[in-house]
Amino acid sequence: MCFFMYIRLFRNNCIYYFNLGHGIPNNVAEEHTRTPVDEHSFPPGEAATALYAQDLGSTLTAQSLFGTDPFTTDEARQQCQDHFINDVPDLHVLLDCAVNLNYVPLQDAVMKLIQITKQYSTV
């Protein structure tokens, strides 16, 4: 037997024994039916957090509020949104520019949004 035949035999045996224990992913997926998971199969958030802390000995970061709403009324929020849409009508153009390494239009739009928000907010 030549050297390459040994390598091929070794490779085939490794693949065979690996698949024997674990299964070929595509074949395993075809053999198992997908059953929907019932939402009650999982513990509620608080219980899951407690289980996580119990199992790993550490805690998750608690959810907290981030920032404050700059608008006191829904009307002010809507006016701000309408003003921004008037000034920056097509967000797709901004994203296209940013993806193509032209960040200036997106940066200008963010600055415009900050200015408009300040104009309509009470904070």
GROMACS .gro file of C-alpha atoms in nm:
model
  123
    1MET     CA    1   0.000   0.000   0.000
    2CYS     CA    2   0.130   0.342  -0.086
    3PHE     CA    3   0.140   0.635   0.152
    4PHE     CA    4  -0.161   0.812  -0.003
    5MET     CA    5  -0.379   0.504   0.038
    6TYR     CA    6  -0.293   0.498   0.410
    7ILE     CA    7  -0.391   0.863   0.437
    8ARG     CA    8  -0.719   0.802   0.255
    9LEU     CA    9  -0.796   0.499   0.473
   10PHE     CA   10  -0.714   0.694   0.789
   11ARG     CA   11  -0.931   0.988   0.678
   12ASN     CA   12  -1.224   0.762   0.588
   13ASN     CA   13  -1.200   0.579   0.920
   14CYS     CA   14  -1.190   0.906   1.114
   15ILE     CA   15  -1.495   1.036   0.930
   16TYR     CA   16  -1.677   0.703   0.977
   17TYR     CA   17  -1.612   0.686   1.353
   18PHE     CA   18  -1.693   1.051   1.403
   19ASN     CA   19  -2.022   1.013   1.220
   20LEU     CA   20  -2.095   0.690   1.402
   21GLY     CA   21  -2.093   0.871   1.734
   22HIS     CA   22  -2.239   1.204   1.633
   23GLY     CA   23  -2.420   1.157   1.307
   24ILE     CA   24  -2.397   1.353   0.988
   25PRO     CA   25  -2.570   1.683   1.064
   26ASN     CA   26  -2.793   1.683   0.754
   27ASN     CA   27  -2.897   1.321   0.812
   28VAL     CA   28  -2.964   1.381   1.180
   29ALA     CA   29  -3.180   1.682   1.092
   30GLU     CA   30  -3.380   1.475   0.841
   31GLU     CA   31  -3.432   1.190   1.087
   32HIS     CA   32  -3.567   1.408   1.365
   33THR     CA   33  -3.902   1.572   1.327
   34ARG     CA   34  -3.937   1.929   1.432
   35THR     CA   35  -4.197   1.970   1.698
   36PRO     CA   36  -4.305   2.311   1.815
   37VAL     CA   37  -4.187   2.408   2.161
   38ASP     CA   38  -4.463   2.509   2.397
   39GLU     CA   39  -4.404   2.841   2.572
   40HIS     CA   40  -4.477   2.672   2.904
   41SER     CA   41  -4.175   2.444   2.853
   42PHE     CA   42  -3.953   2.725   2.974
   43PRO     CA   43  -3.955   2.888   3.317
   44PRO     CA   44  -4.063   3.251   3.349
   45GLY     CA   45  -3.788   3.514   3.334
   46GLU     CA   46  -3.751   3.554   3.708
   47ALA     CA   47  -3.720   3.178   3.762
   48ALA     CA   48  -3.471   3.144   3.474
   49THR     CA   49  -3.261   3.424   3.625
   50ALA     CA   50  -3.262   3.252   3.963
   51LEU     CA   51  -3.166   2.917   3.804
   52TYR     CA   52  -2.882   3.087   3.615
   53ALA     CA   53  -2.749   3.242   3.936
   54GLN     CA   54  -2.784   2.910   4.119
   55ASP     CA   55  -2.608   2.705   3.849
   56LEU     CA   56  -2.327   2.946   3.763
   57GLY     CA   57  -2.288   3.134   4.088
   58SER     CA   58  -2.319   3.471   3.920
   59THR     CA   59  -2.604   3.702   3.836
   60LEU     CA   60  -2.736   3.860   3.523
   61THR     CA   61  -2.743   4.235   3.486
   62ALA     CA   62  -3.085   4.362   3.582
   63GLN     CA   63  -3.280   4.547   3.317
   64SER     CA   64  -3.282   4.919   3.374
   65LEU     CA   65  -3.422   5.225   3.206
   66PHE     CA   66  -3.195   5.392   2.955
   67GLY     CA   67  -3.223   5.764   2.914
   68THR     CA   68  -3.532   5.976   2.943
   69ASP     CA   69  -3.805   6.054   2.694
   70PRO     CA   70  -3.735   6.405   2.564
   71PHE     CA   71  -4.098   6.460   2.462
   72THR     CA   72  -4.374   6.550   2.703
   73THR     CA   73  -4.654   6.480   2.455
   74ASP     CA   74  -4.720   6.242   2.170
   75GLU     CA   75  -4.794   6.546   1.954
   76ALA     CA   76  -4.442   6.684   2.006
   77ARG     CA   77  -4.295   6.343   1.923
   78GLN     CA   78  -4.502   6.322   1.603
   79GLN     CA   79  -4.407   6.677   1.499
   80CYS     CA   80  -4.040   6.594   1.548
   81GLN     CA   81  -4.076   6.276   1.345
   82ASP     CA   82  -4.261   6.457   1.064
   83HIS     CA   83  -3.998   6.733   1.056
   84PHE     CA   84  -3.715   6.477   1.036
   85ILE     CA   85  -3.891   6.282   0.759
   86ASN     CA   86  -3.934   6.610   0.568
   87ASP     CA   87  -3.564   6.691   0.595
   88VAL     CA   88  -3.434   6.335   0.548
   89PRO     CA   89  -3.693   6.158   0.331
   90ASP     CA   90  -3.501   5.845   0.229
   91LEU     CA   91  -3.320   5.645   0.496
   92HIS     CA   92  -3.225   5.382   0.238
   93VAL     CA   93  -2.989   5.633   0.077
   94LEU     CA   94  -2.822   5.697   0.413
   95LEU     CA   95  -2.773   5.327   0.477
   96ASP     CA   96  -2.649   5.267   0.124
   97CYS     CA   97  -2.393   5.545   0.164
   98ALA     CA   98  -2.279   5.413   0.503
   99VAL     CA   99  -2.241   5.058   0.373
  100ASN     CA  100  -2.029   5.196   0.090
  101LEU     CA  101  -1.800   5.379   0.334
  102ASN     CA  102  -1.954   5.723   0.279
  103TYR     CA  103  -2.049   5.811   0.636
  104VAL     CA  104  -2.108   6.185   0.594
  105PRO     CA  105  -2.478   6.166   0.492
  106LEU     CA  106  -2.559   5.943   0.790
  107GLN     CA  107  -2.359   6.165   1.025
  108ASP     CA  108  -2.539   6.472   0.893
  109ALA     CA  109  -2.877   6.301   0.940
  110VAL     CA  110  -2.793   6.212   1.302
  111MET     CA  111  -2.691   6.570   1.372
  112LYS     CA  112  -3.012   6.691   1.208
  113LEU     CA  113  -3.215   6.452   1.425
  114ILE     CA  114  -3.043   6.584   1.738
  115GLN     CA  115  -3.118   6.945   1.638
  116ILE     CA  116  -3.483   6.870   1.556
  117THR     CA  117  -3.528   6.672   1.878
  118LYS     CA  118  -3.391   6.965   2.080
  119GLN     CA  119  -3.633   7.194   1.900
  120TYR     CA  120  -3.941   6.988   1.994
  121SER     CA  121  -3.836   6.857   2.334
  122THR     CA  122  -3.865   7.015   2.675
  123VAL     CA  123  -3.555   6.856   2.825
   0.00000   0.00000   0.00000
